[in-house]
Short mmCIF file of C-alpha atoms and ligand atoms in Angstrom, two decimals:
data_model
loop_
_atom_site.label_atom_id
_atom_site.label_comp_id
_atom_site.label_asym_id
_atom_site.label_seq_id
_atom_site.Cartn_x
_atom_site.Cartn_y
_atom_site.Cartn_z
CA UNK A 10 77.50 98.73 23.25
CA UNK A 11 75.38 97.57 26.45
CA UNK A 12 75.77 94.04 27.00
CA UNK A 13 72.63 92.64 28.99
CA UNK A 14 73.29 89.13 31.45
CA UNK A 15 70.38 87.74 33.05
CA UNK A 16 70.17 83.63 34.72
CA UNK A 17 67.39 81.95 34.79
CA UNK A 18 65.69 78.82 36.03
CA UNK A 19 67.05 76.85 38.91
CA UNK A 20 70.01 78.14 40.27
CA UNK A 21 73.64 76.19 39.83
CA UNK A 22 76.97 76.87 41.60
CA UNK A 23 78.68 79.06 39.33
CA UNK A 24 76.64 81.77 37.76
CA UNK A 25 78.19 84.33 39.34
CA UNK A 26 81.97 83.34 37.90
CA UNK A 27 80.20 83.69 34.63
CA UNK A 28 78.86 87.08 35.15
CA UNK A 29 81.69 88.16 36.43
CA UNK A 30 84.02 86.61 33.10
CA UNK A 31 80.92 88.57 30.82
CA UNK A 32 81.43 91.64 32.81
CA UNK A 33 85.62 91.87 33.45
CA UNK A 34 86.67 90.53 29.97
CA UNK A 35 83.41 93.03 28.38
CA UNK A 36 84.57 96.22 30.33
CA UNK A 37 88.27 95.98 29.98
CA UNK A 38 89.07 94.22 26.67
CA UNK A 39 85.85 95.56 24.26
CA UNK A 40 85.00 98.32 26.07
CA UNK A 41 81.48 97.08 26.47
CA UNK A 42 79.10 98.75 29.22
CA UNK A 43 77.13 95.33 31.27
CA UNK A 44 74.03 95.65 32.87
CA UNK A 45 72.45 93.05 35.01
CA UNK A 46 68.81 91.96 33.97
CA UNK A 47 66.96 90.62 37.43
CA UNK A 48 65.43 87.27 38.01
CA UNK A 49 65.69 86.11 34.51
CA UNK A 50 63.28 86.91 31.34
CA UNK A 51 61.48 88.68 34.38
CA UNK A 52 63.84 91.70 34.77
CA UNK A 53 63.29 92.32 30.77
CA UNK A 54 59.86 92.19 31.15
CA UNK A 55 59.35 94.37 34.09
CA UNK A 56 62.79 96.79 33.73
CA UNK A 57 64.68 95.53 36.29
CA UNK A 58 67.86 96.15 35.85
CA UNK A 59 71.04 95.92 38.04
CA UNK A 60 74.44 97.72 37.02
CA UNK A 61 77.18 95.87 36.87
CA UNK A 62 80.58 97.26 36.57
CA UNK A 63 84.39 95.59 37.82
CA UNK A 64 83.58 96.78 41.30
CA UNK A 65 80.08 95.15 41.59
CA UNK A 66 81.20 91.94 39.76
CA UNK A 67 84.19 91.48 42.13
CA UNK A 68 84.22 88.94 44.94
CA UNK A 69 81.73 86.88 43.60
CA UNK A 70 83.68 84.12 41.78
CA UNK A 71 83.09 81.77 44.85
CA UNK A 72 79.43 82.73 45.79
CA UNK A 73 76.58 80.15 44.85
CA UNK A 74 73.37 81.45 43.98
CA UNK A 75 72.92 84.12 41.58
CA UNK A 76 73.90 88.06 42.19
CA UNK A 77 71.43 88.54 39.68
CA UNK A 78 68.59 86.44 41.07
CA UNK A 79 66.51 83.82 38.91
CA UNK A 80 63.28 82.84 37.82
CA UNK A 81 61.10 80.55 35.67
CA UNK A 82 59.38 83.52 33.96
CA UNK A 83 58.26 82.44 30.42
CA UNK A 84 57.71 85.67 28.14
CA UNK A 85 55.47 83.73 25.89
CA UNK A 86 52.92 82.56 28.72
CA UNK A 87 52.50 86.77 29.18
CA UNK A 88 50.33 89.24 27.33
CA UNK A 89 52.28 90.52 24.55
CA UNK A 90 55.81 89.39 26.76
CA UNK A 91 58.04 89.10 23.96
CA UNK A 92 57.38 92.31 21.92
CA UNK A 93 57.24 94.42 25.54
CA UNK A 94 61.06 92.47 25.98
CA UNK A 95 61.86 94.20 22.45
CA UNK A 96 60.93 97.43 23.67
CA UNK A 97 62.34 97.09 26.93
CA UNK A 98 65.91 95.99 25.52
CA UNK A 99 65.85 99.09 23.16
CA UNK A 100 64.66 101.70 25.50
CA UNK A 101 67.51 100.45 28.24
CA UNK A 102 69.71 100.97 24.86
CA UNK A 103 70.51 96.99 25.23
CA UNK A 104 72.13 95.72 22.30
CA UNK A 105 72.71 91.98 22.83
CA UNK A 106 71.91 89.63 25.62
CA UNK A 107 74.11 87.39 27.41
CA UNK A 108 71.94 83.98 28.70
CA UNK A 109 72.53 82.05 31.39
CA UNK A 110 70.03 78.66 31.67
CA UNK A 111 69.38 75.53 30.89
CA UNK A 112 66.76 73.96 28.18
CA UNK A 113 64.13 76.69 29.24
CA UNK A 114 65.40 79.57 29.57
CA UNK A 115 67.50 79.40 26.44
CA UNK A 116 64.45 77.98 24.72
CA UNK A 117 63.66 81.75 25.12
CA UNK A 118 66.93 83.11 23.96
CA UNK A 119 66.37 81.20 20.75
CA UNK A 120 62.57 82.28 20.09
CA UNK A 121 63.64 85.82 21.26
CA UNK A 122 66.74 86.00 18.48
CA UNK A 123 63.47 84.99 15.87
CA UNK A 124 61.99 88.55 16.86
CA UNK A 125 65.38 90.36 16.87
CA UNK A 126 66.76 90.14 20.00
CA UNK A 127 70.83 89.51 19.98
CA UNK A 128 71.28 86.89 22.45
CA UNK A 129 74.08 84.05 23.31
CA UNK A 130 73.50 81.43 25.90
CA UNK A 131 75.86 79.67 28.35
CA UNK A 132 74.77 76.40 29.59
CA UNK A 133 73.82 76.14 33.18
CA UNK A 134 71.89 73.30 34.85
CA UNK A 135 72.89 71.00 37.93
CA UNK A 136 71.21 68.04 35.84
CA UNK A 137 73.59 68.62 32.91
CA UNK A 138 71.22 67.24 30.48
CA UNK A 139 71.73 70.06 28.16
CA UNK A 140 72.15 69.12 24.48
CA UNK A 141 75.45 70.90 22.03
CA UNK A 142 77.83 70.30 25.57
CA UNK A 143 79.43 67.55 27.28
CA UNK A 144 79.01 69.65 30.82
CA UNK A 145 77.34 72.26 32.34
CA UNK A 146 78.55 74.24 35.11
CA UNK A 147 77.17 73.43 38.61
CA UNK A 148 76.89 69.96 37.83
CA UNK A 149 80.38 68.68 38.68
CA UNK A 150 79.42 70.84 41.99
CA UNK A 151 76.61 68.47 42.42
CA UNK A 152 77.99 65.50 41.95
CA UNK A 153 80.63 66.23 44.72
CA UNK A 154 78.22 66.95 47.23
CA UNK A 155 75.86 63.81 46.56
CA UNK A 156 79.32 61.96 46.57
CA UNK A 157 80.04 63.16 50.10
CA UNK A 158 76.39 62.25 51.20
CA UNK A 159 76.64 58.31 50.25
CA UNK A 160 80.10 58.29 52.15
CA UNK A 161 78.61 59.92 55.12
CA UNK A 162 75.78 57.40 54.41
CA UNK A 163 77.47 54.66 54.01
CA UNK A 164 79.22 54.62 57.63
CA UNK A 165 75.94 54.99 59.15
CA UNK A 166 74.01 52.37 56.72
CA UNK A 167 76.35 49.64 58.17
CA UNK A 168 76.36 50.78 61.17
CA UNK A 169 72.81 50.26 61.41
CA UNK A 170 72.71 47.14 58.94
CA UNK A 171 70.49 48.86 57.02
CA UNK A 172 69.35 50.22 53.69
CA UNK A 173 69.40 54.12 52.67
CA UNK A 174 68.58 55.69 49.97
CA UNK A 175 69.26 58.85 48.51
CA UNK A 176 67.35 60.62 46.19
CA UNK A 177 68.74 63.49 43.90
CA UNK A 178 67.96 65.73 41.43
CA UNK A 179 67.73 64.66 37.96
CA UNK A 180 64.20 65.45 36.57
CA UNK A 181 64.46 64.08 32.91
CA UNK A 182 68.05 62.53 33.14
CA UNK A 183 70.52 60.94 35.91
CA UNK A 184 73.61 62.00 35.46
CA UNK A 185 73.96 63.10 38.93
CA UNK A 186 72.46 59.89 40.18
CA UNK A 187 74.99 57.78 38.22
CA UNK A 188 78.00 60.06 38.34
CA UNK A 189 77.87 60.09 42.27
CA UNK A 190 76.71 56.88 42.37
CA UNK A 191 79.52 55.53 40.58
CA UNK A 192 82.29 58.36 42.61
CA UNK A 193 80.27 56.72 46.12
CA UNK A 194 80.17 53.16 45.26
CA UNK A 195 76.16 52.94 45.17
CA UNK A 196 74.85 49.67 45.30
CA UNK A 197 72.01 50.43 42.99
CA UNK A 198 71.46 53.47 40.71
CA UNK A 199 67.77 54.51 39.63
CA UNK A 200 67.44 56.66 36.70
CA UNK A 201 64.85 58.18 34.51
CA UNK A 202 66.65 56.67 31.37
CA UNK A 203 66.26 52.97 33.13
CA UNK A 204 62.87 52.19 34.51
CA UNK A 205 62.94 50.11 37.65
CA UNK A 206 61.39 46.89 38.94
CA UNK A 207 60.91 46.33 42.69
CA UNK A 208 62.26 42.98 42.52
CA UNK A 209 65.76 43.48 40.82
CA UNK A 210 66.34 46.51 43.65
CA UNK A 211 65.56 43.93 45.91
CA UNK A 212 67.82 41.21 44.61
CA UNK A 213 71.08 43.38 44.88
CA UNK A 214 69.99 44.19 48.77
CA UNK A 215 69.69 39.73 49.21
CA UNK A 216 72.88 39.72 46.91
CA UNK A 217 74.42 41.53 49.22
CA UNK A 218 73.41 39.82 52.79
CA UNK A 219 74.60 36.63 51.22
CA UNK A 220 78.20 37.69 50.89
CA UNK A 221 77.72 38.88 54.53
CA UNK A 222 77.07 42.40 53.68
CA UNK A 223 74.12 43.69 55.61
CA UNK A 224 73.71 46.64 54.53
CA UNK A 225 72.99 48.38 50.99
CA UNK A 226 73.27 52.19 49.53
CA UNK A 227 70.89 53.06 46.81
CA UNK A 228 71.20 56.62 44.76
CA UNK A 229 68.10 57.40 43.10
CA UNK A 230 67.08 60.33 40.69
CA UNK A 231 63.96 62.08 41.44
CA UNK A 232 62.84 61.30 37.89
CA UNK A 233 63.30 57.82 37.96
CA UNK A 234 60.08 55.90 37.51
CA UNK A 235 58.77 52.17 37.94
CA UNK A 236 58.60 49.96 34.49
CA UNK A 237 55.01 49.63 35.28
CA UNK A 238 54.35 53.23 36.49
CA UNK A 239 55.30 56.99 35.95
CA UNK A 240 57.73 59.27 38.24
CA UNK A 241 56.47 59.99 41.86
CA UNK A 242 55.21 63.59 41.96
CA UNK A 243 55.09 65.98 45.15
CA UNK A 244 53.02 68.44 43.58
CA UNK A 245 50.29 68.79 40.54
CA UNK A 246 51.12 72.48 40.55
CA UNK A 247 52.99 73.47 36.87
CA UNK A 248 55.01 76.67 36.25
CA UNK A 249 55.18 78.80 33.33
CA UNK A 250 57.40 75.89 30.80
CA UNK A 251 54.88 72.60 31.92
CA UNK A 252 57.06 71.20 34.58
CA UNK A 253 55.39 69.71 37.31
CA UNK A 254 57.20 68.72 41.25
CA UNK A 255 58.85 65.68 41.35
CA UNK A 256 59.35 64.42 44.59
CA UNK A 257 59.30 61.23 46.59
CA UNK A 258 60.40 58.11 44.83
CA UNK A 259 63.15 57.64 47.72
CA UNK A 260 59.91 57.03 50.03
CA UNK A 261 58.02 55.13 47.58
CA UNK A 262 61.20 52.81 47.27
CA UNK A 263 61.90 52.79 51.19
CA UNK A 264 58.39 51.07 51.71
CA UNK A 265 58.62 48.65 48.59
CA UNK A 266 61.74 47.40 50.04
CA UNK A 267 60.87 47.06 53.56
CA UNK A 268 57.83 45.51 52.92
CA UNK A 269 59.74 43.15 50.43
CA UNK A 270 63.08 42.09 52.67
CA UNK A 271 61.84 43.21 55.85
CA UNK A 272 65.03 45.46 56.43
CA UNK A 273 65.47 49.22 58.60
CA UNK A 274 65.07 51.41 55.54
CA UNK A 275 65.84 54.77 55.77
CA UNK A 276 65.43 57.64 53.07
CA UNK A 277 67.33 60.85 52.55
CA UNK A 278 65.95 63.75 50.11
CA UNK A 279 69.33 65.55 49.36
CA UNK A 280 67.37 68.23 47.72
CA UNK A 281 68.56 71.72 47.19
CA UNK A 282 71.52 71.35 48.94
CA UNK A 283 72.91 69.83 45.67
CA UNK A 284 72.26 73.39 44.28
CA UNK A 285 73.01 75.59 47.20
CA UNK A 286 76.89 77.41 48.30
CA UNK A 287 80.06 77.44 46.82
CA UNK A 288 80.88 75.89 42.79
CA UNK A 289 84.04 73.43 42.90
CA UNK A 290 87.32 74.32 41.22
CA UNK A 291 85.90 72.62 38.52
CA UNK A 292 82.58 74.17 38.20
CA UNK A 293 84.60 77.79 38.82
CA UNK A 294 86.83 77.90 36.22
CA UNK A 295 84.39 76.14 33.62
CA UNK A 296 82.06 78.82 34.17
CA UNK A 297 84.72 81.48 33.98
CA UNK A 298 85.28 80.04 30.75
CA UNK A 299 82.40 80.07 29.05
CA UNK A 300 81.70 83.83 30.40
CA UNK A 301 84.88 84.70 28.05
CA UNK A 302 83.77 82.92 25.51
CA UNK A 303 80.23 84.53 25.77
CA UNK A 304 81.55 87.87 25.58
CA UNK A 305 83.70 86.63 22.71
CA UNK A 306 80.54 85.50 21.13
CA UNK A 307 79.26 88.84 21.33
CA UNK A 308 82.19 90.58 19.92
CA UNK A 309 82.29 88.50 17.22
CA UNK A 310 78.51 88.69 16.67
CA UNK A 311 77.64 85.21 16.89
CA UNK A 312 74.11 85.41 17.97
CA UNK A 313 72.14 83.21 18.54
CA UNK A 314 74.81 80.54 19.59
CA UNK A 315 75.56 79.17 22.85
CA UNK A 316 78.68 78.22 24.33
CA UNK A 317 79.76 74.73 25.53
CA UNK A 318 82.49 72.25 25.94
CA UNK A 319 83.94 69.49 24.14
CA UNK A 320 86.86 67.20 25.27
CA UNK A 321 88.08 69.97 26.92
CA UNK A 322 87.51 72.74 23.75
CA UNK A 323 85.44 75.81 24.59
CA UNK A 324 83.36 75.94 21.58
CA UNK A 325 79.91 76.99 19.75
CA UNK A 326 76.85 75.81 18.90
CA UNK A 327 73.76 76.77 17.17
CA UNK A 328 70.89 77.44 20.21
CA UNK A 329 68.12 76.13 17.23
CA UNK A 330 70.53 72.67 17.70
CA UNK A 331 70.79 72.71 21.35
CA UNK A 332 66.88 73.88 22.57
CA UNK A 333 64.60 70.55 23.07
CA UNK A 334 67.24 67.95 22.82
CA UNK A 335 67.99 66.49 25.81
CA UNK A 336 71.25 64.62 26.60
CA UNK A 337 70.49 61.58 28.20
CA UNK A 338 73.43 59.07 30.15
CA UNK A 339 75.68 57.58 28.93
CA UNK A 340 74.95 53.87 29.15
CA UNK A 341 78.21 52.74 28.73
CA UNK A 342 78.70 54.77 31.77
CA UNK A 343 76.22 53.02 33.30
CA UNK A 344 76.84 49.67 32.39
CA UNK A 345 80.22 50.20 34.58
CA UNK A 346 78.56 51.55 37.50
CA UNK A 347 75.91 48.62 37.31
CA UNK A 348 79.65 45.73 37.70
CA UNK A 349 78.80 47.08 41.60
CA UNK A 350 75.36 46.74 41.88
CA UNK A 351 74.55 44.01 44.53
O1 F6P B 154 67.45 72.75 37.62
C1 F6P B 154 66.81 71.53 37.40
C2 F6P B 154 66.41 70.96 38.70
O2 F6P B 154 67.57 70.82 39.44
C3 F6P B 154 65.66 69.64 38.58
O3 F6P B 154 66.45 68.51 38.70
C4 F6P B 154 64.65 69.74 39.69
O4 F6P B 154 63.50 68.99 39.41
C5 F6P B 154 64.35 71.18 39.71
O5 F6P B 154 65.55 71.83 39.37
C6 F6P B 154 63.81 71.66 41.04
O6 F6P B 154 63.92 73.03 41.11
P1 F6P B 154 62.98 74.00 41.95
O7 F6P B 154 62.77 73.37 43.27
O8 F6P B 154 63.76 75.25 42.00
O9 F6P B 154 61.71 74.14 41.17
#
């Protein structure tokens, strides 16, 4: 059989260790040909294709991006897109699909196994707000290199006596926001799950110049938004699932709390770095594991199912279970990180 892999969406440190678990364990234990589909739902669409044997999958375990390219290409939005994928997949003599993405792109997988297509997903998504898993790959990645920003941040912030922020990614959810905030010591975390007031932010900063501390390090998700208000956009433009640019709340909260406290505030957009270069251990051999267990998935013709982890069990689960749900923080989680706040 020819075993398809495409990624899709934004890009997460790690990708390539899965397509090169798909390919290795596909080739030499099932005796599976692999072909690589190009920039997502896109390559099916358009026949682009990408072979991928053991030679052209080696050497890419530590490279971030995606060998395979990615893109936010929704089938659906396109004239007659998903029967054109059918015919596509048959004519390259595809017989099942492996998935790489987050909520969108397996959104697709899923609708795509209702018209026939053989597809398994593997969960991938920096904001690892992915239902049916308690990680994704590329998000422990993430968390590391926000983690290393509010350190280097925090030397200069008291240095200077002042406040910095840092905003991260985190459009719906902010796990990365309270995972680094809690690995960096933040003084404040902002997340979409907890709406914000101006005046609480602003009593941690006071809380903290009374004990003599004159400086304060807030981590804030892109997506978090003021109780009174919505999130801070960058951009009305929408692609192809809805999702508009979020962008900006660091600035919007720089202003507020000079204005408020009269304190140097200083901002820092951490951006795409969080996505860019090389997966952690972590994020490497998580991803190598659920490639296996992809390929598995195929062999054992489990369509329709994407992988995922629990405790520290490789296992699973329905894609009609995982599509739509979104996995928000864990408060408990955050009710820790908030004993350092101020
Ligand atoms: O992959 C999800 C995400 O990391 C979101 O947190 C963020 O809003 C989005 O990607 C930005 O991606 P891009 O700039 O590629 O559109």
């Amino acid at each position: 059989m020819k075993v398809g892999v495409l990624s899709g969406g934004g890009d997460a440190p790690g990708i390539n260790a899965v397509i090169r678990a798909v390919v290795r364990k596909g080739i030499q234990n099932y005796g599976y040909e692999t072909v690589g589909i190009k920039d997502g739902w896109h390559g099916l669409l358009e026949n682009e294709f990408l072979p991928l044997d053991v030679k052209s999958a080696s050497g890419i375990l530590p490279r971030g991006g995606s060998i395979l390219g990615t893109s936010r290409t929704n089938p659906f939005k396109h004239e007659k897109g998903p029967e054109k994928i059918m015919k596509n997949a048959e004519k390259a003599k595809i017989g099942a699909v492996v998935v790489i993405g987050g909520d969108d792109t397996l959104s697709i997988a899923h609708k795509m196994s209702e018209y026939g297509l053989k597809c398994v997903g593997v969960p991938k998504t920096i904001d690892n707000d992915l239902a049916g898993t308690d990680y994704t790959f590329g998000f422990n990645t993430a968390v590391a290199i926000a983690t290393e920003a509010l350190d280097r941040l925090h030397t200069t912030a008291e240095t200077h006596h002042r406040v910095m922020i840092l905003e991260v990614m985190g459009r719906y959810t902010g796990w990365i926001a309270l995972e680094a905030g809690l690995a960096g010591g933040a003084d404040c975390i902002l997340i979409p799950e907890k709406p914000f007031r101006i005046s609480e932010i602003c009593s941690y900063v006071k809380r903290r110049q009374e004990r003599g501390r004159n400086f304060s390090i807030i981590i804030v998700a892109e997506g978090a938004k003021p109780k009174s208000g919505k999130e801070i956009v960058y951009s009305e433009s929408i692609d192809e699932f809805g999702h508009i640019r979020l962008g900006g709340v660091g600035y919007f909260l720089g202003k507020k709390i000079e204005k408020s406290l009269d304190i140097e505030t200083r901002v820092v957009v951490l951006g795409h770095l969080q996505r860019g270069g090389s997966p952690t251990a972590y994020d490497r051999i998580l991803a190598t594991r659920f490639g296996v267990a992809a390929i598995d998935l195929v062999r054992q013709k489990k369509f329709g199912h994407m992988v995922g982890i629990r405790g520290n069990k490789i296992v699973s689960v329905p894609l009609k279970d995982v599509v739509g749900k979104r996995k928000t923080v864990d408060l408990e989680l955050y009710d820790i990180a908030s004993v350092f706040f101020g």
